[in-house]
Amino acid sequence: MNAPERIRNVLVSLALERTSNREFLKGMSRYVGLNANWNVSFVSPSELSRTKVMPRPDAIIAKEDAIGDCKRLFGENLPPLAVFGRLTAPAHDCFSFCVDDEAVGEACAHHYLGLGKFAAYAYYAEPNANSFVTARFEGFRRTLCKAGIEVARIEGDVVRALAALPKPLAVFCACDRFAADAKDENDMLRSRGYAAMLRRRFPNVGIVW
């Protein structure tokens, strides 16, 4: 008879204010329930920064800015550390994993294609935003381009851009913050006769007018 698999103690430290972190935890919870013999404990980044002593877990999942606190707590006995997100600096004692941002853009494009024909398609993000913004735009643009559809990129004055583009309009926003901006602007545009037809959430938010 095989011995039962040892329970692995996994420490997770992520800011739950961010939707991407919450969605990651949902997915991880489903995986753990189905496939892994893990005992998962959660500590917020602020709690982690204040902690003086902690039992050594078998592994840690955290963001890059928590690496220093993890090294402070465990020193040379640092457990395997998985960083959620792209590393901005090389780190030999941890590895990173992140969202496939081009696939996010492709998924949103396929979603809109499945809804039928729109008069225009647009991608909304601030100029000079993070690299994930460019990757999501490229996945969205490339997928729609294969269907013979051009994509307008909205930057800056969103009110003017939304008002000028034909309706109905399919808009994919780079992330929740941009989507919130677009929803606020939509509230302004409603008074001018542009009513929201649909809003749909993917790993981030897509809005359709």
mmCIF file of N, CA and C in Angstrom, residues 70-180:
data_model
loop_
_atom_site.group_PDB
_atom_site.id
_atom_site.type_symbol
_atom_site.label_atom_id
_atom_site.label_comp_id
_atom_site.label_asym_id
_atom_site.label_seq_id
_atom_site.Cartn_x
_atom_site.Cartn_y
_atom_site.Cartn_z
ATOM 1 N N CYS A 70 10.518 37.970 1.922
ATOM 2 C CA CYS A 70 10.707 36.518 1.987
ATOM 3 C C CYS A 70 12.155 36.172 2.336
ATOM 4 N N LYS A 71 13.099 36.878 1.734
ATOM 5 C CA LYS A 71 14.518 36.634 2.038
ATOM 6 C C LYS A 71 14.843 37.047 3.467
ATOM 7 N N ARG A 72 14.205 38.125 3.935
ATOM 8 C CA ARG A 72 14.428 38.563 5.314
ATOM 9 C C ARG A 72 13.948 37.510 6.309
ATOM 10 N N LEU A 73 12.807 36.880 6.014
ATOM 11 C CA LEU A 73 12.229 35.900 6.933
ATOM 12 C C LEU A 73 12.972 34.573 6.924
ATOM 13 N N PHE A 74 13.410 34.142 5.745
ATOM 14 C CA PHE A 74 13.930 32.768 5.638
ATOM 15 C C PHE A 74 15.409 32.684 5.271
ATOM 16 N N GLY A 75 15.999 33.799 4.874
ATOM 17 C CA GLY A 75 17.432 33.831 4.601
ATOM 18 C C GLY A 75 17.877 32.764 3.618
ATOM 19 N N GLU A 76 18.960 32.049 3.970
ATOM 20 C CA GLU A 76 19.484 31.004 3.092
ATOM 21 C C GLU A 76 18.557 29.798 3.005
ATOM 22 N N ASN A 77 17.600 29.732 3.922
ATOM 23 C CA ASN A 77 16.632 28.626 3.913
ATOM 24 C C ASN A 77 15.367 29.006 3.145
ATOM 25 N N LEU A 78 15.503 29.906 2.171
ATOM 26 C CA LEU A 78 14.356 30.387 1.389
ATOM 27 C C LEU A 78 13.698 29.231 0.638
ATOM 28 N N PRO A 79 12.382 29.032 0.823
ATOM 29 C CA PRO A 79 11.692 27.965 0.085
ATOM 30 C C PRO A 79 11.605 28.326 -1.404
ATOM 31 N N PRO A 80 11.215 27.389 -2.251
ATOM 32 C CA PRO A 80 10.960 27.729 -3.658
ATOM 33 C C PRO A 80 9.969 28.885 -3.742
ATOM 34 N N LEU A 81 10.345 29.923 -4.481
ATOM 35 C CA LEU A 81 9.548 31.150 -4.544
ATOM 36 C C LEU A 81 9.070 31.376 -5.975
ATOM 37 N N ALA A 82 7.751 31.368 -6.153
ATOM 38 C CA ALA A 82 7.147 31.616 -7.459
ATOM 39 C C ALA A 82 6.576 33.029 -7.467
ATOM 40 N N VAL A 83 7.036 33.845 -8.378
ATOM 41 C CA VAL A 83 6.602 35.237 -8.470
ATOM 42 C C VAL A 83 5.515 35.344 -9.526
ATOM 43 N N PHE A 84 4.369 35.865 -9.118
ATOM 44 C CA PHE A 84 3.249 36.057 -10.040
ATOM 45 C C PHE A 84 3.437 37.394 -10.753
ATOM 46 N N GLY A 85 3.775 37.339 -12.028
ATOM 47 C CA GLY A 85 4.039 38.542 -12.810
ATOM 48 C C GLY A 85 5.442 38.526 -13.374
ATOM 49 N N ARG A 86 5.680 39.392 -14.321
ATOM 50 C CA ARG A 86 7.000 39.463 -14.947
ATOM 51 C C ARG A 86 8.003 40.109 -14.005
ATOM 52 N N LEU A 87 9.196 39.516 -13.928
ATOM 53 C CA LEU A 87 10.258 40.087 -13.107
ATOM 54 C C LEU A 87 10.861 41.293 -13.811
ATOM 55 N N THR A 88 11.033 42.383 -13.080
ATOM 56 C CA THR A 88 11.651 43.570 -13.667
ATOM 57 C C THR A 88 13.159 43.548 -13.525
ATOM 58 N N ALA A 89 13.681 42.651 -12.672
ATOM 59 C CA ALA A 89 15.120 42.492 -12.489
ATOM 60 C C ALA A 89 15.426 41.005 -12.357
ATOM 61 N N PRO A 90 16.596 40.553 -12.859
ATOM 62 C CA PRO A 90 16.944 39.132 -12.755
ATOM 63 C C PRO A 90 16.977 38.670 -11.301
ATOM 64 N N ALA A 91 16.490 37.474 -11.067
ATOM 65 C CA ALA A 91 16.501 36.893 -9.717
ATOM 66 C C ALA A 91 16.804 35.410 -9.854
ATOM 67 N N HIS A 92 17.969 34.994 -9.348
ATOM 68 C CA HIS A 92 18.393 33.607 -9.537
ATOM 69 C C HIS A 92 17.724 32.647 -8.560
ATOM 70 N N ASP A 93 17.124 33.179 -7.502
ATOM 71 C CA ASP A 93 16.569 32.300 -6.468
ATOM 72 C C ASP A 93 15.043 32.233 -6.501
ATOM 73 N N CYS A 94 14.442 32.603 -7.631
ATOM 74 C CA CYS A 94 13.000 32.452 -7.783
ATOM 75 C C CYS A 94 12.669 32.357 -9.267
ATOM 76 N N PHE A 95 11.442 32.000 -9.577
ATOM 77 C CA PHE A 95 11.010 31.986 -10.962
ATOM 78 C C PHE A 95 9.678 32.707 -11.048
ATOM 79 N N SER A 96 9.328 33.137 -12.246
ATOM 80 C CA SER A 96 8.094 33.901 -12.394
ATOM 81 C C SER A 96 7.150 33.223 -13.371
ATOM 82 N N PHE A 97 5.881 33.516 -13.217
ATOM 83 C CA PHE A 97 4.861 33.072 -14.164
ATOM 84 C C PHE A 97 3.860 34.210 -14.300
ATOM 85 N N CYS A 98 3.228 34.319 -15.439
ATOM 86 C CA CYS A 98 2.351 35.466 -15.652
ATOM 87 C C CYS A 98 1.250 35.121 -16.638
ATOM 88 N N VAL A 99 0.322 36.042 -16.791
ATOM 89 C CA VAL A 99 -0.793 35.893 -17.717
ATOM 90 C C VAL A 99 -0.280 35.975 -19.146
ATOM 91 N N ASP A 100 -0.824 35.150 -20.028
ATOM 92 C CA ASP A 100 -0.531 35.250 -21.452
ATOM 93 C C ASP A 100 -1.396 36.384 -22.007
ATOM 94 N N ASP A 101 -0.816 37.584 -22.055
ATOM 95 C CA ASP A 101 -1.621 38.764 -22.381
ATOM 96 C C ASP A 101 -2.096 38.774 -23.831
ATOM 97 N N GLU A 102 -1.317 38.227 -24.742
ATOM 98 C CA GLU A 102 -1.801 38.145 -26.119
ATOM 99 C C GLU A 102 -3.023 37.233 -26.202
ATOM 100 N N ALA A 103 -3.012 36.148 -25.419
ATOM 101 C CA ALA A 103 -4.163 35.242 -25.405
ATOM 102 C C ALA A 103 -5.397 35.925 -24.826
ATOM 103 N N VAL A 104 -5.199 36.845 -23.870
ATOM 104 C CA VAL A 104 -6.328 37.607 -23.324
ATOM 105 C C VAL A 104 -6.975 38.432 -24.432
ATOM 106 N N GLY A 105 -6.141 39.119 -25.223
ATOM 107 C CA GLY A 105 -6.668 39.904 -26.331
ATOM 108 C C GLY A 105 -7.367 39.044 -27.364
ATOM 109 N N GLU A 106 -6.785 37.880 -27.668
ATOM 110 C CA GLU A 106 -7.401 36.961 -28.631
ATOM 111 C C GLU A 106 -8.761 36.487 -28.113
ATOM 112 N N ALA A 107 -8.841 36.168 -26.821
ATOM 113 C CA ALA A 107 -10.098 35.677 -26.243
ATOM 114 C C ALA A 107 -11.193 36.734 -26.346
ATOM 115 N N CYS A 108 -10.838 37.986 -26.078
ATOM 116 C CA CYS A 108 -11.844 39.041 -26.151
ATOM 117 C C CYS A 108 -12.288 39.253 -27.599
ATOM 118 N N ALA A 109 -11.351 39.172 -28.544
ATOM 119 C CA ALA A 109 -11.710 39.322 -29.952
ATOM 120 C C ALA A 109 -12.677 38.219 -30.380
ATOM 121 N N HIS A 110 -12.383 36.970 -29.998
ATOM 122 C CA HIS A 110 -13.276 35.858 -30.354
ATOM 123 C C HIS A 110 -14.650 36.043 -29.702
ATOM 124 N N HIS A 111 -14.661 36.586 -28.486
ATOM 125 C CA HIS A 111 -15.935 36.848 -27.815
ATOM 126 C C HIS A 111 -16.773 37.822 -28.635
ATOM 127 N N TYR A 112 -16.176 38.912 -29.058
ATOM 128 C CA TYR A 112 -16.917 39.905 -29.834
ATOM 129 C C TYR A 112 -17.334 39.359 -31.198
ATOM 130 N N LEU A 113 -16.469 38.570 -31.820
ATOM 131 C CA LEU A 113 -16.822 37.964 -33.108
ATOM 132 C C LEU A 113 -18.039 37.061 -32.948
ATOM 133 N N GLY A 114 -18.129 36.386 -31.805
ATOM 134 C CA GLY A 114 -19.258 35.501 -31.573
ATOM 135 C C GLY A 114 -20.565 36.232 -31.319
ATOM 136 N N LEU A 115 -20.478 37.531 -30.994
ATOM 137 C CA LEU A 115 -21.690 38.301 -30.729
ATOM 138 C C LEU A 115 -22.327 38.857 -31.996
ATOM 139 N N GLY A 116 -21.610 38.792 -33.095
ATOM 140 C CA GLY A 116 -22.167 39.326 -34.338
ATOM 141 C C GLY A 116 -21.419 40.559 -34.804
ATOM 142 N N LYS A 117 -21.996 41.260 -35.744
ATOM 143 C CA LYS A 117 -21.334 42.368 -36.412
ATOM 144 C C LYS A 117 -21.491 43.674 -35.642
ATOM 145 N N PHE A 118 -20.369 44.359 -35.425
ATOM 146 C CA PHE A 118 -20.372 45.697 -34.858
ATOM 147 C C PHE A 118 -19.919 46.685 -35.920
ATOM 148 N N ALA A 119 -20.300 47.928 -35.736
ATOM 149 C CA ALA A 119 -19.910 48.947 -36.709
ATOM 150 C C ALA A 119 -18.436 49.299 -36.585
ATOM 151 N N ALA A 120 -17.878 49.159 -35.385
ATOM 152 C CA ALA A 120 -16.468 49.471 -35.176
ATOM 153 C C ALA A 120 -15.958 48.710 -33.960
ATOM 154 N N TYR A 121 -14.634 48.529 -33.935
ATOM 155 C CA TYR A 121 -13.971 47.827 -32.835
ATOM 156 C C TYR A 121 -12.825 48.704 -32.359
ATOM 157 N N ALA A 122 -12.657 48.796 -31.046
ATOM 158 C CA ALA A 122 -11.616 49.670 -30.518
ATOM 159 C C ALA A 122 -10.983 49.052 -29.275
ATOM 160 N N TYR A 123 -9.765 49.501 -29.010
ATOM 161 C CA TYR A 123 -9.008 49.072 -27.835
ATOM 162 C C TYR A 123 -8.661 50.327 -27.055
ATOM 163 N N TYR A 124 -8.972 50.330 -25.755
ATOM 164 C CA TYR A 124 -8.774 51.527 -24.949
ATOM 165 C C TYR A 124 -7.691 51.309 -23.900
ATOM 166 N N ALA A 125 -6.675 52.154 -23.914
ATOM 167 C CA ALA A 125 -5.618 52.133 -22.910
ATOM 168 C C ALA A 125 -4.916 53.475 -22.928
ATOM 169 N N GLU A 126 -4.227 53.770 -21.849
ATOM 170 C CA GLU A 126 -3.447 54.996 -21.800
ATOM 171 C C GLU A 126 -2.163 54.834 -22.593
ATOM 172 N N PRO A 127 -1.661 55.922 -23.192
ATOM 173 C CA PRO A 127 -0.371 55.824 -23.877
ATOM 174 C C PRO A 127 0.748 55.555 -22.875
ATOM 175 N N ASN A 128 1.794 54.885 -23.347
ATOM 176 C CA ASN A 128 2.976 54.599 -22.512
ATOM 177 C C ASN A 128 2.633 53.757 -21.288
ATOM 178 N N ALA A 129 1.640 52.879 -21.415
ATOM 179 C CA ALA A 129 1.281 52.001 -20.301
ATOM 180 C C ALA A 129 2.233 50.800 -20.270
ATOM 181 N N ASN A 130 1.992 49.863 -19.374
ATOM 182 C CA ASN A 130 2.878 48.705 -19.215
ATOM 183 C C ASN A 130 2.895 47.834 -20.455
ATOM 184 N N SER A 131 3.884 46.943 -20.519
ATOM 185 C CA SER A 131 4.062 46.092 -21.691
ATOM 186 C C SER A 131 2.852 45.191 -21.936
ATOM 187 N N PHE A 132 2.112 44.829 -20.870
ATOM 188 C CA PHE A 132 0.958 43.953 -21.069
ATOM 189 C C PHE A 132 -0.095 44.623 -21.935
ATOM 190 N N VAL A 133 -0.140 45.958 -21.903
ATOM 191 C CA VAL A 133 -1.115 46.693 -22.711
ATOM 192 C C VAL A 133 -0.853 46.448 -24.197
ATOM 193 N N THR A 134 0.408 46.540 -24.591
ATOM 194 C CA THR A 134 0.777 46.299 -25.989
ATOM 195 C C THR A 134 0.476 44.864 -26.391
ATOM 196 N N ALA A 135 0.773 43.909 -25.506
ATOM 197 C CA ALA A 135 0.538 42.496 -25.816
ATOM 198 C C ALA A 135 -0.954 42.212 -25.991
ATOM 199 N N ARG A 136 -1.790 42.778 -25.139
ATOM 200 C CA ARG A 136 -3.238 42.550 -25.250
ATOM 201 C C ARG A 136 -3.792 43.188 -26.521
ATOM 202 N N PHE A 137 -3.295 44.375 -26.831
ATOM 203 C CA PHE A 137 -3.719 45.029 -28.066
ATOM 204 C C PHE A 137 -3.330 44.187 -29.280
ATOM 205 N N GLU A 138 -2.112 43.644 -29.270
ATOM 206 C CA GLU A 138 -1.652 42.864 -30.419
ATOM 207 C C GLU A 138 -2.493 41.607 -30.602
ATOM 208 N N GLY A 139 -2.815 40.913 -29.513
ATOM 209 C CA GLY A 139 -3.658 39.727 -29.630
ATOM 210 C C GLY A 139 -5.048 40.058 -30.134
ATOM 211 N N PHE A 140 -5.614 41.152 -29.638
ATOM 212 C CA PHE A 140 -6.941 41.612 -30.054
ATOM 213 C C PHE A 140 -6.923 42.024 -31.523
ATOM 214 N N ARG A 141 -5.944 42.859 -31.890
ATOM 215 C CA ARG A 141 -5.844 43.373 -33.263
ATOM 216 C C ARG A 141 -5.596 42.258 -34.264
ATOM 217 N N ARG A 142 -4.662 41.357 -33.945
ATOM 218 C CA ARG A 142 -4.294 40.304 -34.878
ATOM 219 C C ARG A 142 -5.470 39.374 -35.170
ATOM 220 N N THR A 143 -6.211 39.020 -34.114
ATOM 221 C CA THR A 143 -7.351 38.112 -34.295
ATOM 222 C C THR A 143 -8.441 38.751 -35.144
ATOM 223 N N LEU A 144 -8.748 40.021 -34.891
ATOM 224 C CA LEU A 144 -9.767 40.698 -35.686
ATOM 225 C C LEU A 144 -9.286 40.973 -37.106
ATOM 226 N N CYS A 145 -7.988 41.202 -37.249
ATOM 227 C CA CYS A 145 -7.425 41.437 -38.581
ATOM 228 C C CYS A 145 -7.612 40.215 -39.469
ATOM 229 N N LYS A 146 -7.487 39.028 -38.879
ATOM 230 C CA LYS A 146 -7.688 37.799 -39.652
ATOM 231 C C LYS A 146 -9.119 37.692 -40.166
ATOM 232 N N ALA A 147 -10.043 38.353 -39.461
ATOM 233 C CA ALA A 147 -11.446 38.365 -39.884
ATOM 234 C C ALA A 147 -11.756 39.566 -40.779
ATOM 235 N N GLY A 148 -10.699 40.296 -41.172
ATOM 236 C CA GLY A 148 -10.891 41.440 -42.052
ATOM 237 C C GLY A 148 -11.393 42.686 -41.349
ATOM 238 N N ILE A 149 -11.122 42.789 -40.034
ATOM 239 C CA ILE A 149 -11.635 43.911 -39.239
ATOM 240 C C ILE A 149 -10.473 44.758 -38.731
ATOM 241 N N GLU A 150 -10.571 46.059 -38.898
ATOM 242 C CA GLU A 150 -9.580 46.986 -38.364
ATOM 243 C C GLU A 150 -9.965 47.408 -36.947
ATOM 244 N N VAL A 151 -8.945 47.678 -36.127
ATOM 245 C CA VAL A 151 -9.179 48.064 -34.739
ATOM 246 C C VAL A 151 -8.628 49.465 -34.496
ATOM 247 N N ALA A 152 -9.456 50.332 -33.945
ATOM 248 C CA ALA A 152 -9.002 51.668 -33.553
ATOM 249 C C ALA A 152 -8.415 51.599 -32.150
ATOM 250 N N ARG A 153 -7.320 52.283 -31.928
ATOM 251 C CA ARG A 153 -6.738 52.329 -30.587
ATOM 252 C C ARG A 153 -7.058 53.677 -29.959
ATOM 253 N N ILE A 154 -7.771 53.649 -28.831
ATOM 254 C CA ILE A 154 -8.184 54.876 -28.144
ATOM 255 C C ILE A 154 -7.171 55.211 -27.069
ATOM 256 N N GLU A 155 -6.620 56.396 -27.123
ATOM 257 C CA GLU A 155 -5.721 56.898 -26.090
ATOM 258 C C GLU A 155 -6.062 58.358 -25.840
ATOM 259 N N GLY A 156 -5.974 58.788 -24.614
ATOM 260 C CA GLY A 156 -6.203 60.202 -24.349
ATOM 261 C C GLY A 156 -7.673 60.521 -24.143
ATOM 262 N N ASP A 157 -8.228 61.379 -24.997
ATOM 263 C CA ASP A 157 -9.589 61.896 -24.820
ATOM 264 C C ASP A 157 -10.608 60.820 -25.196
ATOM 265 N N VAL A 158 -10.999 60.008 -24.217
ATOM 266 C CA VAL A 158 -11.888 58.893 -24.493
ATOM 267 C C VAL A 158 -13.286 59.378 -24.858
ATOM 268 N N VAL A 159 -13.734 60.493 -24.282
ATOM 269 C CA VAL A 159 -15.070 61.002 -24.589
ATOM 270 C C VAL A 159 -15.191 61.317 -26.070
ATOM 271 N N ARG A 160 -14.203 62.048 -26.582
ATOM 272 C CA ARG A 160 -14.242 62.413 -27.995
ATOM 273 C C ARG A 160 -14.150 61.178 -28.884
ATOM 274 N N ALA A 161 -13.269 60.227 -28.508
ATOM 275 C CA ALA A 161 -13.085 59.027 -29.326
ATOM 276 C C ALA A 161 -14.353 58.186 -29.361
ATOM 277 N N LEU A 162 -14.974 57.963 -28.205
ATOM 278 C CA LEU A 162 -16.188 57.145 -28.152
ATOM 279 C C LEU A 162 -17.329 57.811 -28.913
ATOM 280 N N ALA A 163 -17.395 59.127 -28.839
ATOM 281 C CA ALA A 163 -18.460 59.836 -29.532
ATOM 282 C C ALA A 163 -18.273 59.791 -31.043
ATOM 283 N N ALA A 164 -17.006 59.766 -31.489
ATOM 284 C CA ALA A 164 -16.727 59.844 -32.922
ATOM 285 C C ALA A 164 -16.864 58.502 -33.634
ATOM 286 N N LEU A 165 -16.608 57.400 -32.925
ATOM 287 C CA LEU A 165 -16.623 56.089 -33.577
ATOM 288 C C LEU A 165 -18.057 55.634 -33.844
ATOM 289 N N PRO A 166 -18.261 54.876 -34.947
ATOM 290 C CA PRO A 166 -19.618 54.393 -35.281
ATOM 291 C C PRO A 166 -20.170 53.483 -34.198
ATOM 292 N N LYS A 167 -21.487 53.408 -34.146
ATOM 293 C CA LYS A 167 -22.187 52.554 -33.187
ATOM 294 C C LYS A 167 -23.019 51.516 -33.961
ATOM 295 N N PRO A 168 -23.204 50.300 -33.417
ATOM 296 C CA PRO A 168 -22.683 49.832 -32.127
ATOM 297 C C PRO A 168 -21.172 49.618 -32.165
ATOM 298 N N LEU A 169 -20.550 49.849 -31.040
ATOM 299 C CA LEU A 169 -19.094 49.861 -30.937
ATOM 300 C C LEU A 169 -18.630 48.817 -29.920
ATOM 301 N N ALA A 170 -17.666 48.006 -30.300
ATOM 302 C CA ALA A 170 -17.079 47.009 -29.394
ATOM 303 C C ALA A 170 -15.759 47.555 -28.879
ATOM 304 N N VAL A 171 -15.638 47.674 -27.570
ATOM 305 C CA VAL A 171 -14.427 48.228 -26.965
ATOM 306 C C VAL A 171 -13.822 47.204 -26.010
ATOM 307 N N PHE A 172 -12.545 46.951 -26.171
ATOM 308 C CA PHE A 172 -11.811 46.099 -25.234
ATOM 309 C C PHE A 172 -10.863 46.996 -24.452
ATOM 310 N N CYS A 173 -10.955 46.936 -23.123
ATOM 311 C CA CYS A 173 -10.112 47.768 -22.265
ATOM 312 C C CYS A 173 -8.942 46.949 -21.732
ATOM 313 N N ALA A 174 -7.802 47.605 -21.616
ATOM 314 C CA ALA A 174 -6.579 46.902 -21.219
ATOM 315 C C ALA A 174 -6.701 46.257 -19.845
ATOM 316 N N CYS A 175 -7.391 46.918 -18.915
ATOM 317 C CA CYS A 175 -7.522 46.361 -17.573
ATOM 318 C C CYS A 175 -8.711 47.017 -16.886
ATOM 319 N N ASP A 176 -8.981 46.609 -15.655
ATOM 320 C CA ASP A 176 -10.149 47.102 -14.921
ATOM 321 C C ASP A 176 -10.144 48.611 -14.781
ATOM 322 N N ARG A 177 -8.957 49.188 -14.527
ATOM 323 C CA ARG A 177 -8.897 50.634 -14.314
ATOM 324 C C ARG A 177 -9.343 51.381 -15.557
ATOM 325 N N PHE A 178 -8.881 50.932 -16.730
ATOM 326 C CA PHE A 178 -9.291 51.581 -17.974
ATOM 327 C C PHE A 178 -10.778 51.353 -18.229
ATOM 328 N N ALA A 179 -11.248 50.154 -17.890
ATOM 329 C CA ALA A 179 -12.665 49.863 -18.092
ATOM 330 C C ALA A 179 -13.533 50.752 -17.212
ATOM 331 N N ALA A 180 -13.077 50.993 -15.984
ATOM 332 C CA ALA A 180 -13.825 51.895 -15.104
ATOM 333 C C ALA A 180 -13.890 53.287 -15.708
#
